[in-house]
Structure formats: C-alpha cells, structure tokens
Short mmCIF file of C-alpha atoms and ligand atoms in Angstrom, two decimals:
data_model
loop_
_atom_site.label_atom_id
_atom_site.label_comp_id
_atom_site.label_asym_id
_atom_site.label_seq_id
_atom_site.Cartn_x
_atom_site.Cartn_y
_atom_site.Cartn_z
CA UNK A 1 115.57 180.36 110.66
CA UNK A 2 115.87 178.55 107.49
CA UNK A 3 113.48 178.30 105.00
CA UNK A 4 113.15 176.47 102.07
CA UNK A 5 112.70 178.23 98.52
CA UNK A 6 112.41 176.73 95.38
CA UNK A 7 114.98 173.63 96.11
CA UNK A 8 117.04 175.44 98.47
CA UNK A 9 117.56 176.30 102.02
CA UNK A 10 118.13 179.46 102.73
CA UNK A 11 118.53 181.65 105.89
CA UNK A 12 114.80 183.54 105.85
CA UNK A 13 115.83 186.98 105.37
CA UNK A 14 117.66 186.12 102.74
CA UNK A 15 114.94 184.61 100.40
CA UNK A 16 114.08 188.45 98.98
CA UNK A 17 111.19 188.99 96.87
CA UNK A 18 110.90 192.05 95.08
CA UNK A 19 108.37 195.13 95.60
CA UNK A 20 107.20 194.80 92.79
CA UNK A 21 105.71 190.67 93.04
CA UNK A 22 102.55 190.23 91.64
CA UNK A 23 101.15 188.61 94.81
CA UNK A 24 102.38 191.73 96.95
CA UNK A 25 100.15 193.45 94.90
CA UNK A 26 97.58 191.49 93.72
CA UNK A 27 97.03 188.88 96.52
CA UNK A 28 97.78 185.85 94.18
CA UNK A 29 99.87 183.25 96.65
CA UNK A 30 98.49 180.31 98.04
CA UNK A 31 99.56 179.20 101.18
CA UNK A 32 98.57 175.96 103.50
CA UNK A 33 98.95 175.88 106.93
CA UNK A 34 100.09 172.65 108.84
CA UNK A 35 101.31 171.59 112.16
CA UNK A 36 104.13 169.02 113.28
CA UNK A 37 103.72 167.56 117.04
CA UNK A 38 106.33 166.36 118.91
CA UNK A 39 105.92 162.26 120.06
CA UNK A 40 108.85 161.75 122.63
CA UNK A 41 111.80 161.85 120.29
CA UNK A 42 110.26 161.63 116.95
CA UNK A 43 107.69 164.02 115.46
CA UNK A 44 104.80 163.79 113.33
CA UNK A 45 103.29 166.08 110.33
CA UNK A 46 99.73 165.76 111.06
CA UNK A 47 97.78 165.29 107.50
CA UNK A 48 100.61 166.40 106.30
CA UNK A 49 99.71 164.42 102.37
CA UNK A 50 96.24 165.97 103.23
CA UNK A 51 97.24 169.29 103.16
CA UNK A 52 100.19 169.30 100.36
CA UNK A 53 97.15 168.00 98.41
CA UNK A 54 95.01 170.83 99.15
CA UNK A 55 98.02 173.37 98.28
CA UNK A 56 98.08 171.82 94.91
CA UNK A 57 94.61 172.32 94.53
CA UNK A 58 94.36 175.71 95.88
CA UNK A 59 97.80 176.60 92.87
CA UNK A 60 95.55 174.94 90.34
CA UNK A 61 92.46 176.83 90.80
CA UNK A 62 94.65 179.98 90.72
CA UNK A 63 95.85 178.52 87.24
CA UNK A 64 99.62 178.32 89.18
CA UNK A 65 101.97 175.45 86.97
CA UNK A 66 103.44 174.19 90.00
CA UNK A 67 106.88 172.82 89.90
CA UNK A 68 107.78 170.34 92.43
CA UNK A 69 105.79 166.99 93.06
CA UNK A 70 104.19 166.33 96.55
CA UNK A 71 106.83 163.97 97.61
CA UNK A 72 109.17 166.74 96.77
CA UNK A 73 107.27 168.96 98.96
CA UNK A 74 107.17 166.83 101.78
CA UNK A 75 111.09 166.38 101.45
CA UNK A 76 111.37 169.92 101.84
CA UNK A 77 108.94 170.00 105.13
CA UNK A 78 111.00 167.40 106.64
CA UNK A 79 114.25 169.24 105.42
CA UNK A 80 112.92 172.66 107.57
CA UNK A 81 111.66 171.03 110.30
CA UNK A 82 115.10 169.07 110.64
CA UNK A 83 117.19 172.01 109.78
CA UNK A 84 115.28 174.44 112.51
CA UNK A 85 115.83 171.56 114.78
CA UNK A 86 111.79 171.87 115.27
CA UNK A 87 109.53 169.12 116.74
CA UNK A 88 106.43 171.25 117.75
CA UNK A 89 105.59 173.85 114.80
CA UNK A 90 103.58 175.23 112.36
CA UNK A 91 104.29 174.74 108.38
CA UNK A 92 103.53 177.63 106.06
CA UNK A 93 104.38 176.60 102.41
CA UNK A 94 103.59 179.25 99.77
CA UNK A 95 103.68 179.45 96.31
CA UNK A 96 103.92 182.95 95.10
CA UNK A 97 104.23 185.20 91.77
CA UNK A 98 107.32 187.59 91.57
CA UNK A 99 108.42 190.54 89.47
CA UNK A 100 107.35 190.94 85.39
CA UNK A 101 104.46 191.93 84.39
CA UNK A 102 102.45 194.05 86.26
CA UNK A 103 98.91 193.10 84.05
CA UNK A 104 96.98 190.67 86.36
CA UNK A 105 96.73 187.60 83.62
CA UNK A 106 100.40 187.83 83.78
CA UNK A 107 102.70 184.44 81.57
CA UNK A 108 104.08 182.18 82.98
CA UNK A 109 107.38 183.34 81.40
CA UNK A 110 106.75 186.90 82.31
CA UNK A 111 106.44 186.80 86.06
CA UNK A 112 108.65 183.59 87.95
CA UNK A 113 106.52 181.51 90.27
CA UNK A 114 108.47 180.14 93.62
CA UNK A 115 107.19 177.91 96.49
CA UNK A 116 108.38 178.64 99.77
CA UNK A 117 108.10 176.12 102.75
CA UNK A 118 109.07 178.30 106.58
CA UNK A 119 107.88 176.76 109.95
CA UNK A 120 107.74 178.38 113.49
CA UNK A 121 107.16 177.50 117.19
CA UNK A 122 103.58 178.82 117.12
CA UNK A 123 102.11 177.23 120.36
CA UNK A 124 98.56 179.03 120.65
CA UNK A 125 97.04 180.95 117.77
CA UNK A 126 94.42 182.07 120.72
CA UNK A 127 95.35 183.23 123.96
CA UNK A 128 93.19 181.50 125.26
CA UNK A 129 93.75 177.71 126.12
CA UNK A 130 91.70 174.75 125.08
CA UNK A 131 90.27 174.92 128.24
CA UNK A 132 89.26 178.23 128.61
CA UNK A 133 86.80 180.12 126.15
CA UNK A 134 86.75 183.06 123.48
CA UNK A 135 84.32 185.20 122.36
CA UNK A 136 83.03 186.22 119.04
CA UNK A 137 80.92 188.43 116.92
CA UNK A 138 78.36 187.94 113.65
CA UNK A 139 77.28 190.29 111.77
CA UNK A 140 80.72 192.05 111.06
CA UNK A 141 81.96 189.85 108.08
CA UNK A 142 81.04 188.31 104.99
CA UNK A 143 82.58 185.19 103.31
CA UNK A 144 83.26 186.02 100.20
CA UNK A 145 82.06 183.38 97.83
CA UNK A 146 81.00 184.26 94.38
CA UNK A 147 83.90 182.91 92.92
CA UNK A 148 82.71 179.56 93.41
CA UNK A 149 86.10 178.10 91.85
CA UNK A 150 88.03 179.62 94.69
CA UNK A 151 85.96 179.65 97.73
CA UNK A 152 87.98 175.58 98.25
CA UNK A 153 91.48 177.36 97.73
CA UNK A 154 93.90 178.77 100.44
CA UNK A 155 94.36 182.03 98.28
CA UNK A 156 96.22 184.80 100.27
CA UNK A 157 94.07 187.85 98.96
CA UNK A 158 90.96 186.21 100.32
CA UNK A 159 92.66 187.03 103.84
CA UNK A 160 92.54 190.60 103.62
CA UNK A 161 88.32 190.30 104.14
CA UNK A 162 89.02 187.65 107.12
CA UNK A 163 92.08 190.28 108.05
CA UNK A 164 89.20 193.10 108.33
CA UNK A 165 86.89 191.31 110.06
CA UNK A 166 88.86 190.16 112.73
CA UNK A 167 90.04 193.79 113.03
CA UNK A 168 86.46 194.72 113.37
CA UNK A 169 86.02 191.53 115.94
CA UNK A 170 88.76 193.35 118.09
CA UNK A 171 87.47 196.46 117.99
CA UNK A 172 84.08 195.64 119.00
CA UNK A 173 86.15 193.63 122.27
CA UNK A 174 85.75 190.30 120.68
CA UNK A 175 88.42 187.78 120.17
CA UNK A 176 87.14 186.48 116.71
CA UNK A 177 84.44 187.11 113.89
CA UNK A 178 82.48 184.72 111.89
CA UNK A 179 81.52 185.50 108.81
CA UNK A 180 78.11 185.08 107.15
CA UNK A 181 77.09 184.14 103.62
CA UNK A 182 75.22 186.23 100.97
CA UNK A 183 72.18 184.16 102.97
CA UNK A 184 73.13 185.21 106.04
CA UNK A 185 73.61 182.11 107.69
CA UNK A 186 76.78 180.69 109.64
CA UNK A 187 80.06 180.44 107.19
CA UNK A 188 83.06 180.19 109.50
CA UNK A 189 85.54 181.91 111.31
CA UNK A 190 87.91 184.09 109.90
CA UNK A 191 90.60 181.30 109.49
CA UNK A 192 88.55 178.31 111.41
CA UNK A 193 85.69 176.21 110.94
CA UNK A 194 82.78 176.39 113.76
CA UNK A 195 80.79 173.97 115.42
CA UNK A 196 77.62 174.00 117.97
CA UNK A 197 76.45 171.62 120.21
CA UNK A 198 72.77 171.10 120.79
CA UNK A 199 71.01 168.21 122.82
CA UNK A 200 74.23 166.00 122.45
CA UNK A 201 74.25 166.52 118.63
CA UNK A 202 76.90 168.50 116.86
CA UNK A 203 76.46 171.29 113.61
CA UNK A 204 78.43 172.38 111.90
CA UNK A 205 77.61 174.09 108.58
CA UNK A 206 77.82 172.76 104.86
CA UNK A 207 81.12 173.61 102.90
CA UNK A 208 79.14 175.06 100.36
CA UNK A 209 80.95 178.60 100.98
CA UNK A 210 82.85 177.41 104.16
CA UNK A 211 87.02 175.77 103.83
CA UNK A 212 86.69 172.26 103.73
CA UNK A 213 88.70 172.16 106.63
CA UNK A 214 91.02 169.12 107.37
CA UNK A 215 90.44 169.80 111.51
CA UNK A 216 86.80 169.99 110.56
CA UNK A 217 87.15 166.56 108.66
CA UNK A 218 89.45 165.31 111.52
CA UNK A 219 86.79 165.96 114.26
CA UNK A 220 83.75 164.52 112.77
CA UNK A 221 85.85 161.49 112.06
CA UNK A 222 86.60 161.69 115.74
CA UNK A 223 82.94 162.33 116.94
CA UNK A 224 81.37 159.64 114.39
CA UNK A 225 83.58 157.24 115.88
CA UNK A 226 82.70 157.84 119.21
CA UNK A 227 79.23 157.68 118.48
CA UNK A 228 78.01 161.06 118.20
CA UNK A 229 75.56 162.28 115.09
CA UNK A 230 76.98 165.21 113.06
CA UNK A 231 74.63 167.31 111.02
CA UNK A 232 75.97 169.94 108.02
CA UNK A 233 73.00 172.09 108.16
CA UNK A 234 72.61 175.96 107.37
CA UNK A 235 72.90 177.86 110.67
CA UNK A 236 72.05 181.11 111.67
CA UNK A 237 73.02 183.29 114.75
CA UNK A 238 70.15 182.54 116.53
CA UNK A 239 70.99 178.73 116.19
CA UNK A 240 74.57 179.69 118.07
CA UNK A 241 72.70 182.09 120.83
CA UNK A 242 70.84 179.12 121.72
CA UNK A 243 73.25 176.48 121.63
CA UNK A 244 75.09 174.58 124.56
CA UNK A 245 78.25 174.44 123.15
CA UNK A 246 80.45 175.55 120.86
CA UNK A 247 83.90 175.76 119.39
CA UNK A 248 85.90 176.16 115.96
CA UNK A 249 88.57 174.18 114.12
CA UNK A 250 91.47 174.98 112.60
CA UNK A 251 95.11 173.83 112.13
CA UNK A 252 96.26 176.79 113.68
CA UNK A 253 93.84 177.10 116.76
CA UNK A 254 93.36 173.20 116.57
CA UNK A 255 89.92 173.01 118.77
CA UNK A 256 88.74 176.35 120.48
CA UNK A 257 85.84 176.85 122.82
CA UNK A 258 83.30 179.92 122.40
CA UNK A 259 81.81 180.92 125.41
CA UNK A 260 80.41 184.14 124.06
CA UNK A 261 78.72 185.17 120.90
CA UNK A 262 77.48 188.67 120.46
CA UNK A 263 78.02 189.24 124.20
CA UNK A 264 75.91 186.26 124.98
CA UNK A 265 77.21 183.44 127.11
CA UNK A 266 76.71 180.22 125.32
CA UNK A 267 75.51 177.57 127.35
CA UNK A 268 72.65 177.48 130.39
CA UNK A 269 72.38 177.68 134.41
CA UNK A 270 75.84 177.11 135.92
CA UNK A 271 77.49 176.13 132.90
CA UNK A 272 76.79 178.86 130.63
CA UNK A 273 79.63 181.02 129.88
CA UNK A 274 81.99 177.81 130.53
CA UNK A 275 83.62 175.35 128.52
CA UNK A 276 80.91 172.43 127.72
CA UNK A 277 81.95 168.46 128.30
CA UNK A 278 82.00 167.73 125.09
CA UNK A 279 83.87 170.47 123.63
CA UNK A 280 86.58 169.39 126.20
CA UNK A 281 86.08 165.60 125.45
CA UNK A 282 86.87 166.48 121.55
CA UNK A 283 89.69 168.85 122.15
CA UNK A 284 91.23 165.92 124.50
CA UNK A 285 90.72 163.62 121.51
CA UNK A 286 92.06 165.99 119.00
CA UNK A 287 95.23 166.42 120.57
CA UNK A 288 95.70 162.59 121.21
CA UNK A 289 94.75 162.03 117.34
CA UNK A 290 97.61 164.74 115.96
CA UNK A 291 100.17 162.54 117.94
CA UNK A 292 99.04 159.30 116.86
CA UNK A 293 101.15 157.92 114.23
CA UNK A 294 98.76 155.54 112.48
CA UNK A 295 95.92 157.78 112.81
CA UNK A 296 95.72 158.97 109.02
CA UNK A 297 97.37 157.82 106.16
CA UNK A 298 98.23 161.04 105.08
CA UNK A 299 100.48 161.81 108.79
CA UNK A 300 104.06 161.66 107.80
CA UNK A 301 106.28 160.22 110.73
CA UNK A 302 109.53 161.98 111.29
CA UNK A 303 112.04 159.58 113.00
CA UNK A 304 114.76 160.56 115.56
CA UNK A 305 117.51 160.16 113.46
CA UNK A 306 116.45 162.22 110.25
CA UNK A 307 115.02 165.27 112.37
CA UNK A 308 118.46 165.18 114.43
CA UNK A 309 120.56 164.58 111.33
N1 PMP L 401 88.53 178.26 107.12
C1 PMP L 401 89.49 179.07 106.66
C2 PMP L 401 89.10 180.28 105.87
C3 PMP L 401 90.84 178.80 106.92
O1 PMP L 401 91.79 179.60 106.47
C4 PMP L 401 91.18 177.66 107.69
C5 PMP L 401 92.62 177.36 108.00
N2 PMP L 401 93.22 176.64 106.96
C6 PMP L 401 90.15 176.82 108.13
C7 PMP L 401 88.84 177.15 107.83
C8 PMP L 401 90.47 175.56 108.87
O2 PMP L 401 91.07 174.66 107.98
P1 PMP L 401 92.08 173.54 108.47
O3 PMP L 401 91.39 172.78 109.54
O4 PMP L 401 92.32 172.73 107.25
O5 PMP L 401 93.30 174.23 108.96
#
C-alpha cells in the first residue's frame, strides 16, 4: 500500500520513523479519521473539507505549524485513494513529531514534524452489522477532560485511556465502553458518539467533554430534517437502562445499535434486546447520505477517470 508522507508517495513500510519520535513517546500526533464510499464508478470522501478542517484544528491546539494547506491535503487523499486503486476505505492522515529533542516543549527546528495520509479497506469497525446490536459497559472509563483546550482535538495520546477502557469493556464480555465525565454523566464511547431514544425523541449528550463528532452532526441533521426533536442534555446510566433505543456514531462504526448496557437489554416486551425502528430508519439514512454527492458541501467527489488514472 502506498501512503502519502510529507509530498510523497511512498510504499508504507517504507515511510520509517525513528524510535526515538517524540509522538512514539509522548503521544503528540493528531490523526482524523475519514471514510470514502464507493457510488457506481466514482467515489465520494464523505465530509471530507469537514474533517481536514478538524485535523487542522486538532495540530493547532497541539501548537503543531502545519505545512501543507487543506487543498493540498485533499490532493494527497485523492492521490492514495487513486494510487491504492480504493473506492470503499477509511482515511487516516496524521501529523506526527520525529527524532530531536527528547524534552516535551521540543522546537520546531529541533524535532521535524511530517503529515502522513494511509487509507485501508476497513468495512466494519464492529462485528456486528448495522442491523444487529452490541453491548456495552459504564462505569469502566473516564473521559479525560481537564484540558479543556484539547478535549475538541483528535490527539493520539488521548487514545491510550479510550485504548484501556475498551480493554476493560472486553474483559468484562462487552463489546464497547462509554466513558463518563468527572460528573458522572454520559460522555461517549471510546471512539464514537452515543445516542438514546426515548418516546420518539432522541439524546444525545452536550459536547462539553464529548468529540464534536461530524457523524453526530451528520445524524441530527438527518433526524431534524425528518422531523424528529433532538435534545443535548446531560445523561446518566440510568437514562440509557431505561431507554428504547440506542446507538453510537462514528466515522469508523458509522451508526451502531446497543442492545445491551451493563447486561441490560435496552428496549421493552418483544423488542427489547433488538434493534429499535428508528435506529434502523437512521442507519438506512446514514448510509444513503455518505453516498450522496450533493449532500454536504464539504463531500469531495472523486470521478472515474482521476481514481482510475
Ligand atoms: N468521539 C471520539 C473520542 C472519537 O475518536 C470519534 C471518532 N473520530 C468520535 C467521537 C466520532 O467522531 P466522528 O463522527 O467525527 O468520526
């Protein structure tokens, strides 16, 4: 696979970064995550603006000079995606810190920055379907969130507490954690957002210490428009035990049903434990709006002829 590396494409195991990079050791990289969908011949990068944005965000909060423009960057998406000869994938750009100084307020001209850009077939970041359900645990993680300045920014050393708790989810049989505030109430999953449905009304909680996520954005677009209310409220686990649906968001898992929280089925009578009709009727919606061309401005349409070049 090729990946592109400061300008370049090169063949992945060939872009070598030392042992000694300050974000090997220190967990300063950001990353975004992104998906491209296949639409017969042609292929679209869904948000694609939406999320370079975000990536520059993320490098400014971790005081990153970044070097290449957004149109640059989404050049260089196109360029992988083309030169993997991908259609359906998942984007990671990264912008990482290499060898120098080993202090963590390292210079610029001490330590060299470099943005990556690799992509993947990654169909289902689940095993689990959109139609079928998976279950997860509170209680086991905490979102961390006292530095307020990052708790917006895809920063790779914030995944080693996500990494834990999801560990811990697994252990305890789950398939996923969600992680609470210092309040105790509802953040989000370890890499998704999470919703509940409740007498035809759908929750979902602030992004005071949860990622403003763009799937979270894209489905309460989708739900407003359809005429359903959405409330950011705090939440607690009892608010999910109770609930009659729910599901997260997330580039990666795109729209996920939970049938289960803390061993509980969600849900009542014959349908608890199951996935809920509106749950199904988003995740239906969801996958029609990441293959609709004109469905954001930010969606960057990939014709036949420069994918296949
Ligand atoms: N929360 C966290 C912590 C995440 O890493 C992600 C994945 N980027 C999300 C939520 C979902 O965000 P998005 O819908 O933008 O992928």
């Amino acid at each position: 696979m090729k990946a592109w590396i400061d300008g370049e494409l090169v063949d992945e195991e060939n872009g070598l970064v030392s042992a000694m990079s300050h974000t090997l050791h220190y967990g300063t990289g950001v990353f975004e995550g992104i998906r491209a969908y296949g639409v017969n011949d042609d292929t679209l990068v869904f948000r694609l603006m939406d999320h370079l944005e975000r990536l520059e965000r993320s490098a400014r909060a971790m005081h990153f000079d970044i070097k290449f423009s957004l149109e640059q960057l989404r050049d260089a998406v196109i360029d992988v995606l083309r030169h993997n000869d991908l259609q359906d994938a998942y984007i990671r750009p990264l912008i990482y810190v290499g060898a120098g100084s080993l202090a963590l307020n390292f210079h610029a001209s001490a330590n060299p920055l470099s943005t990556m850009i690799a992509a993947r077939k990654w169909d289902r970041y689940f095993e689990a379907d959109g139609l079928s359900g998976i279950s997860v645990v509170t209680g086991i993680g905490r979102r961390l969130t006292s530095q307020t300045e990052l708790h917006q920014a895809k920063v790779a050393g914030a995944y080693a507490n996500s990494y834990v708790a999801t560990m811990a989810a697994q252990k305890a049989g789950a398939d996923e954690a969600i992680l609470v505030d210092e309040n105790d109430c509802i953040s989000e999953a370890s890499a998704a957002n999470i919703f509940h449905v409740q007498d035809g009304v759908l929750y979902t909680p602030t992004c005071r210490t949860a990622l403003a996520g763009i799937t979270r954005d894209t489905i309460i677009l989708i739900a407003r428009q359809r005429g359903l209310k959405v409330c950011e409220v705090e939440l607690t686990a009892d608010d999910l035990y109770g609930a009659a649906e729910i599901f997260l968001t997330g580039t990666a898992c795109e729209v996920v049903p939970v049938t289960a929280v803390d061993g509980k089925s969600i849900g009542e009578g014959a349908g608890a434990g199951t996935v809920g009709p509106l749950t199904q009727e988003l995740h239906t919606a969801y996958q029609r709006t990441v293959r609709s061309r004109h469905s954001f401005s930010s969606n960057t349409w990939i014709g036949k002829q420069t994918i296949a070049a």
